[in-house]
Coordinates of N, CA and C in Angstrom, one line a residue:
X1 N 83.2 1.0 30.6 CA 84.7 1.0 30.4 C 85.1 1.0 29.0
X2 N 84.2 1.2 28.0 CA 84.6 1.0 26.6 C 84.9 2.4 26.0
X3 N 84.7 3.5 26.7 CA 84.8 4.8 26.1 C 83.9 5.1 25.0
X4 N 82.8 4.3 25.0 CA 81.7 4.5 24.0 C 80.5 5.2 24.6
X5 N 80.0 6.1 23.9 CA 78.7 6.7 24.3 C 77.8 6.8 23.1
X6 N 76.5 7.0 23.5 CA 75.5 7.2 22.4 C 75.3 8.6 22.1
X7 N 75.4 9.0 20.9 CA 75.2 10.4 20.5 C 73.8 10.4 19.8
X8 N 72.9 11.2 20.3 CA 71.6 11.3 19.7 C 71.5 12.6 19.0
X9 N 71.4 12.6 17.7 CA 71.4 13.9 16.9 C 69.9 14.1 16.6
X10 N 69.5 15.3 16.7 CA 68.1 15.7 16.5 C 67.9 17.1 16.0
X11 N 66.8 17.4 15.4 CA 66.5 18.8 15.1 C 65.5 19.4 16.1
X12 N 65.1 18.5 17.1 CA 64.1 18.9 18.1 C 64.7 19.3 19.4
X13 N 64.6 20.5 19.8 CA 65.2 21.0 21.1 C 64.6 20.2 22.3
X14 N 63.3 19.8 22.2 CA 62.7 19.1 23.3 C 63.4 17.8 23.5
X15 N 63.8 17.1 22.4 CA 64.5 15.8 22.5 C 65.8 16.0 23.3
X16 N 66.5 17.1 23.0 CA 67.8 17.4 23.6 C 67.5 17.6 25.1
X17 N 66.5 18.4 25.5 CA 66.2 18.7 26.9 C 65.8 17.3 27.6
X18 N 65.0 16.5 26.9 CA 64.7 15.2 27.5 C 66.0 14.4 27.9
X19 N 66.9 14.3 27.0 CA 68.1 13.5 27.3 C 69.0 14.2 28.3
X20 N 69.0 15.5 28.3 CA 69.8 16.2 29.4 C 69.2 15.9 30.7
X21 N 67.9 15.9 30.8 CA 67.2 15.5 32.1 C 67.5 14.1 32.5
X22 N 67.4 13.2 31.5 CA 67.6 11.8 31.7 C 69.0 11.5 32.3
X23 N 70.0 12.2 31.7 CA 71.4 12.1 32.2 C 71.5 12.5 33.7
X24 N 70.8 13.5 34.1 CA 70.9 14.0 35.5 C 70.2 12.9 36.4
X25 N 69.2 12.3 36.0 CA 68.5 11.3 36.8 C 69.2 10.0 36.8
X26 N 70.0 9.7 35.7 CA 70.7 8.4 35.6 C 72.2 8.6 35.3
X27 N 72.9 9.2 36.3 CA 74.3 9.6 36.1 C 75.2 8.4 35.9
X28 N 74.9 7.2 36.4 CA 75.7 6.1 36.2 C 75.4 5.2 35.0
X29 N 74.4 5.5 34.3 CA 74.0 4.7 33.1 C 74.9 5.0 32.0
X30 N 74.7 4.2 30.9 CA 75.4 4.4 29.7 C 75.3 5.9 29.2
X31 N 76.4 6.5 28.9 CA 76.4 7.9 28.6 C 75.6 8.2 27.3
X32 N 74.7 9.2 27.3 CA 74.0 9.6 26.2 C 74.2 11.1 26.0
X33 N 74.7 11.5 24.9 CA 74.8 12.9 24.5 C 73.8 13.2 23.5
X34 N 73.0 14.2 23.7 CA 72.0 14.6 22.7 C 72.2 16.1 22.3
X35 N 72.2 16.3 21.0 CA 72.5 17.7 20.5 C 71.4 18.0 19.4
X36 N 70.8 19.1 19.6 CA 69.8 19.5 18.5 C 70.4 20.6 17.6
X37 N 70.0 20.5 16.4 CA 70.3 21.6 15.4 C 71.8 21.7 15.0
X38 N 72.4 20.6 14.8 CA 73.8 20.7 14.3 C 73.8 21.2 12.9
X39 N 74.9 22.0 12.5 CA 75.0 22.3 11.1 C 75.8 21.2 10.4
X40 N 75.9 21.3 9.1 CA 76.5 20.1 8.4 C 77.9 19.8 8.8
X41 N 78.7 20.8 9.2 CA 80.1 20.6 9.6 C 80.1 19.8 10.9
X42 N 79.3 20.2 11.8 CA 79.2 19.5 13.1 C 78.7 18.0 12.9
X43 N 77.7 17.9 12.1 CA 77.2 16.5 11.8 C 78.3 15.7 11.1
X44 N 79.0 16.3 10.2 CA 80.1 15.5 9.6 C 81.1 15.1 10.6
X45 N 81.4 15.9 11.6 CA 82.3 15.5 12.7 C 81.8 14.3 13.5
X46 N 80.5 14.4 13.8 CA 79.9 13.2 14.5 C 80.0 12.0 13.7
X47 N 79.7 12.0 12.4 CA 79.8 10.8 11.6 C 81.3 10.3 11.5
X48 N 82.2 11.2 11.4 CA 83.6 10.9 11.2 C 84.2 10.2 12.5
X49 N 83.5 10.4 13.6 CA 84.0 9.9 14.9 C 83.1 8.8 15.4
X50 N 82.2 8.3 14.6 CA 81.2 7.3 15.0 C 81.6 5.9 14.6
X51 N 81.3 4.9 15.4 CA 81.5 3.5 15.1 C 80.5 3.1 14.1
X52 N 79.2 3.5 14.4 CA 78.1 3.0 13.5 C 76.9 3.9 13.8
X53 N 75.9 3.7 13.0 CA 74.5 4.3 13.2 C 73.6 3.2 13.7
X54 N 73.0 3.4 14.8 CA 72.0 2.4 15.4 C 70.6 3.1 15.2
X55 N 69.7 2.3 14.5 CA 68.4 2.8 14.3 C 67.4 1.7 14.7
X56 N 66.9 1.8 16.0 CA 66.0 0.8 16.5 C 64.7 1.4 16.8
X57 N 64.3 2.5 16.0 CA 63.0 3.1 16.2 C 62.0 2.3 15.5
X58 N 60.7 2.7 15.6 CA 59.7 2.1 14.8 C 60.0 2.3 13.3
X59 N 60.3 1.2 12.7 CA 60.8 1.2 11.3 C 59.6 1.2 10.3
X60 N 58.7 2.1 10.5 CA 57.7 2.3 9.5 C 58.2 3.3 8.5
X61 N 57.4 3.7 7.6 CA 57.9 4.7 6.6 C 58.1 6.0 7.2
X62 N 59.4 6.4 7.4 CA 59.7 7.7 8.0 C 60.8 8.3 7.1
X63 N 60.3 9.3 6.3 CA 61.3 9.9 5.3 C 62.6 10.4 6.0
X64 N 62.5 11.0 7.1 CA 63.7 11.6 7.8 C 64.6 10.4 8.2
X65 N 64.1 9.4 8.8 CA 64.9 8.2 9.2 C 65.5 7.5 8.0
X66 N 64.8 7.5 6.9 CA 65.3 6.9 5.6 C 66.5 7.7 5.1
X67 N 66.3 9.0 5.2 CA 67.3 9.9 4.7 C 68.6 9.8 5.5
X68 N 68.4 9.8 6.9 CA 69.5 9.6 7.8 C 70.3 8.3 7.5
X69 N 69.5 7.2 7.3 CA 70.1 5.9 7.0 C 71.0 6.0 5.8
X70 N 70.4 6.5 4.7 CA 71.2 6.6 3.4 C 72.4 7.6 3.6
X71 N 72.2 8.7 4.3 CA 73.3 9.6 4.5 C 74.4 8.9 5.3
X72 N 74.1 8.2 6.3 CA 75.2 7.5 7.1 C 75.8 6.4 6.3
X73 N 75.1 5.7 5.5 CA 75.6 4.7 4.6 C 76.6 5.3 3.6
X74 N 76.2 6.5 3.0 CA 77.0 7.2 2.1 C 78.3 7.6 2.7
X75 N 78.3 7.9 4.0 CA 79.5 8.3 4.7 C 80.4 7.1 5.1
X76 N 79.9 5.9 4.8 CA 80.6 4.6 5.1 C 80.5 4.1 6.5
X77 N 79.4 4.5 7.2 CA 79.2 4.0 8.5 C 78.4 2.7 8.5
X78 N 78.8 1.7 9.3 CA 78.0 0.5 9.4 C 76.7 0.9 10.0
X79 N 75.6 0.1 9.7 CA 74.3 0.4 10.2 C 73.8 -0.8 11.0
X80 N 73.2 -0.5 12.1 CA 72.5 -1.6 12.9 C 71.0 -1.0 12.9
X81 N 70.1 -1.8 12.3 CA 68.7 -1.3 12.1 C 67.7 -2.4 12.3
X82 N 66.6 -2.1 13.0 CA 65.5 -3.1 13.1 C 64.8 -3.3 11.8
X83 N 64.3 -4.5 11.7 CA 63.5 -4.8 10.5 C 62.2 -4.0 10.4
X84 N 61.8 -3.7 9.2 CA 60.6 -2.9 9.0 C 60.4 -2.5 7.6
X85 N 59.6 -1.5 7.4 CA 59.3 -1.1 6.0 C 60.5 -0.5 5.3
X86 N 61.4 0.2 6.0 CA 62.6 0.7 5.3 C 63.5 -0.4 4.8
X87 N 63.8 -1.4 5.7 CA 64.6 -2.5 5.3 C 64.0 -3.3 4.2
X88 N 62.7 -3.5 4.2 CA 62.0 -4.2 3.2 C 62.1 -3.4 1.8
X89 N 61.9 -2.1 1.9 CA 62.0 -1.3 0.7 C 63.5 -1.4 0.1
X90 N 64.4 -1.3 1.0 CA 65.8 -1.4 0.5 C 66.1 -2.7 -0.2
X91 N 65.4 -3.8 0.1 CA 65.6 -5.1 -0.5 C 65.2 -5.1 -2.0
X92 N 64.4 -4.2 -2.4 CA 64.0 -4.1 -3.8 C 65.2 -3.7 -4.7
X93 N 66.2 -3.1 -4.1 CA 67.4 -2.7 -4.8 C 68.4 -3.8 -4.9
X94 N 68.2 -4.9 -4.3 CA 69.2 -6.0 -4.2 C 69.2 -6.8 -5.5
X95 N 70.3 -7.3 -5.9 CA 70.4 -8.3 -7.0 C 70.2 -9.7 -6.4
X96 N 69.8 -10.6 -7.2 CA 69.6 -12.0 -6.6 C 70.8 -12.5 -5.9
X97 N 70.6 -13.0 -4.7 CA 71.7 -13.5 -3.9 C 72.4 -12.5 -3.0
X98 N 72.1 -11.2 -3.2 CA 72.7 -10.2 -2.4 C 71.9 -10.0 -1.0
X99 N 72.6 -9.5 0.0 CA 72.0 -9.2 1.2 C 72.2 -7.7 1.5
X100 N 71.3 -7.2 2.3 CA 71.4 -5.8 2.7 C 72.8 -5.5 3.3
X101 N 73.4 -4.3 3.0 CA 74.7 -4.0 3.5 C 74.6 -3.3 4.9
X102 N 73.7 -3.9 5.7 CA 73.5 -3.5 7.1 C 73.2 -4.6 8.0
X103 N 73.2 -4.4 9.3 CA 72.9 -5.4 10.3 C 71.5 -5.2 10.6
X104 N 70.6 -6.2 10.3 CA 69.2 -6.1 10.5 C 68.8 -6.8 11.7
X105 N 68.2 -6.1 12.6 CA 67.7 -6.6 13.9 C 66.3 -7.0 13.8
X106 N 65.9 -8.2 14.2 CA 64.5 -8.7 14.2 C 63.9 -8.3 15.6
X107 N 62.6 -7.9 15.5 CA 61.8 -7.7 16.7 C 62.3 -6.5 17.6
X108 N 63.1 -5.6 17.1 CA 63.6 -4.5 17.9 C 64.2 -5.0 19.2
X109 N 65.0 -6.0 19.1 CA 65.6 -6.6 20.3 C 66.9 -5.9 20.7
X110 N 66.9 -5.1 21.8 CA 68.1 -4.4 22.1 C 69.3 -5.3 22.5
X111 N 69.0 -6.5 23.0 CA 70.1 -7.4 23.3 C 70.8 -7.9 22.0
X112 N 70.0 -8.1 21.0 CA 70.6 -8.5 19.7 C 71.4 -7.3 19.1
X113 N 70.9 -6.1 19.3 CA 71.6 -4.9 18.8 C 72.9 -4.8 19.6
X114 N 72.9 -5.0 20.9 CA 74.1 -4.9 21.7 C 75.2 -5.9 21.2
X115 N 74.7 -7.2 21.0 CA 75.6 -8.2 20.5 C 76.3 -7.8 19.2
X116 N 75.5 -7.2 18.3 CA 76.0 -6.8 17.0 C 77.0 -5.6 17.2
X117 N 76.6 -4.7 18.1 CA 77.5 -3.6 18.3 C 78.9 -4.1 18.9
X118 N 78.8 -5.1 19.8 CA 80.0 -5.7 20.3 C 80.9 -6.3 19.2
X119 N 80.3 -6.9 18.2 CA 81.0 -7.5 17.1 C 81.8 -6.4 16.3
X120 N 81.1 -5.3 16.1 CA 81.7 -4.1 15.4 C 82.9 -3.6 16.3
X121 N 82.7 -3.5 17.6 CA 83.8 -3.0 18.5 C 85.0 -3.9 18.4
X122 N 84.7 -5.3 18.4 CA 85.8 -6.2 18.4 C 86.6 -6.3 17.0
X123 N 85.9 -6.0 15.9 CA 86.5 -6.2 14.6 C 86.4 -4.9 13.8
X124 N 87.4 -4.2 13.7 CA 87.4 -3.0 12.8 C 87.2 -3.5 11.3
X125 N 87.6 -4.7 11.0 CA 87.5 -5.2 9.6 C 86.0 -5.4 9.3
X126 N 85.3 -6.0 10.2 CA 83.8 -6.2 10.0 C 83.1 -4.9 9.9
X127 N 83.4 -4.0 10.8 CA 82.8 -2.6 10.7 C 83.2 -1.9 9.4
X128 N 84.4 -2.0 9.0 CA 84.8 -1.4 7.7 C 84.1 -2.1 6.5
X129 N 84.0 -3.4 6.5 CA 83.3 -4.1 5.4 C 81.9 -3.6 5.3
X130 N 81.2 -3.6 6.4 CA 79.8 -3.1 6.4 C 79.7 -1.6 5.8
X131 N 80.6 -0.8 6.3 CA 80.7 0.6 5.9 C 80.9 0.7 4.4
X132 N 81.9 -0.1 3.8 CA 82.2 0.0 2.4 C 81.0 -0.5 1.6
X133 N 80.4 -1.6 2.0 CA 79.3 -2.2 1.3 C 78.1 -1.2 1.3
X134 N 77.9 -0.5 2.4 CA 76.8 0.4 2.5 C 77.0 1.6 1.5
X135 N 78.3 2.1 1.5 CA 78.6 3.2 0.6 C 78.4 2.8 -0.8
X136 N 78.9 1.6 -1.2 CA 78.7 1.1 -2.6 C 77.2 1.0 -2.9
X137 N 76.4 0.5 -2.0 CA 75.0 0.4 -2.2 C 74.3 1.7 -2.5
X138 N 74.7 2.7 -1.7 CA 74.1 4.1 -2.0 C 74.6 4.7 -3.3
X139 N 75.8 4.5 -3.6 CA 76.4 5.1 -4.9 C 75.7 4.4 -6.0
X140 N 75.5 3.1 -5.9 CA 74.9 2.3 -7.0 C 73.4 2.6 -7.2
X141 N 72.7 2.8 -6.1 CA 71.2 2.8 -6.2 C 70.6 4.2 -6.0
X142 N 71.4 5.1 -5.4 CA 70.8 6.4 -5.0 C 71.6 7.6 -5.6
X143 N 72.4 7.4 -6.5 CA 73.1 8.4 -7.1 C 72.1 9.4 -7.9
X144 N 72.4 10.6 -7.9 CA 71.5 11.6 -8.5 C 71.1 11.4 -9.9
X145 N 72.1 10.9 -10.7 CA 71.8 10.6 -12.1 C 70.8 9.5 -12.3
X146 N 70.9 8.4 -11.5 CA 70.0 7.3 -11.5 C 68.6 7.7 -11.0
X147 N 68.6 8.4 -9.9 CA 67.3 8.8 -9.3 C 66.6 9.8 -10.3
X148 N 67.3 10.7 -10.8 CA 66.6 11.7 -11.7 C 66.1 11.0 -12.9
X149 N 66.8 10.0 -13.5 CA 66.2 9.3 -14.6 C 65.0 8.5 -14.2
X150 N 65.0 7.9 -13.1 CA 63.8 7.2 -12.6 C 62.6 8.1 -12.4
X151 N 62.8 9.3 -11.8 CA 61.8 10.2 -11.6 C 61.2 10.7 -13.0
X152 N 62.1 11.0 -13.9 CA 61.7 11.4 -15.3 C 60.9 10.3 -16.0
X153 N 61.3 9.1 -15.8 CA 60.5 8.0 -16.4 C 59.1 7.9 -15.8
X154 N 59.0 8.0 -14.5 CA 57.7 8.0 -13.9 C 56.9 9.2 -14.4
X155 N 57.4 10.4 -14.4 CA 56.7 11.6 -14.8 C 56.3 11.4 -16.3
X156 N 57.2 10.9 -17.1 CA 56.8 10.7 -18.6 C 55.7 9.7 -18.7
X157 N 55.7 8.6 -17.9 CA 54.7 7.6 -18.0 C 53.3 8.2 -17.6
X158 N 53.3 9.0 -16.6 CA 52.1 9.6 -16.1 C 51.5 10.5 -17.1
X159 N 52.4 11.4 -17.7 CA 52.0 12.3 -18.7 C 51.4 11.6 -19.9
X160 N 52.2 10.5 -20.4 CA 51.7 9.8 -21.6 C 50.4 9.1 -21.3
X161 N 50.2 8.5 -20.1 CA 48.9 7.8 -19.8 C 47.8 8.7 -19.6
X162 N 48.0 10.0 -19.4 CA 46.9 11.0 -19.1 C 46.6 11.8 -20.4
X163 N 47.3 11.6 -21.5 CA 47.0 12.4 -22.7 C 46.1 11.6 -23.6

């Protein structure tokens, strides 16, 4: 009764087929819409109409998942994400006393994720605050000028140490 549905965006057509079949078998369950191969305009539309990004997958090092996380944060979406390597790596960018600008779920607990989702649904202010903090985090730490300088420093150190 909340007019909320889960949108699963993927590049894999098999994932889309799986969720379409799941919907047929589970017509009364929580609605899940899965679409493969969106272009950037369609993806922007999804982000603009989303409450948050929920990432409860195996949070080991997954470059695509990391990219999606930063992309959603850059768009100002609040993030609900399980603890793992990605959240641990993001903590390296924090100043002393800062916390991650996302809702971190311990032990991939879907009930905890649901509780946090309900908080975002109840308070647009809380959702907006997480979105703004996430956007600021990405701008501060992943801006192209900062990243390119870091890459150049690494490259220069490697070259200097090998000569």
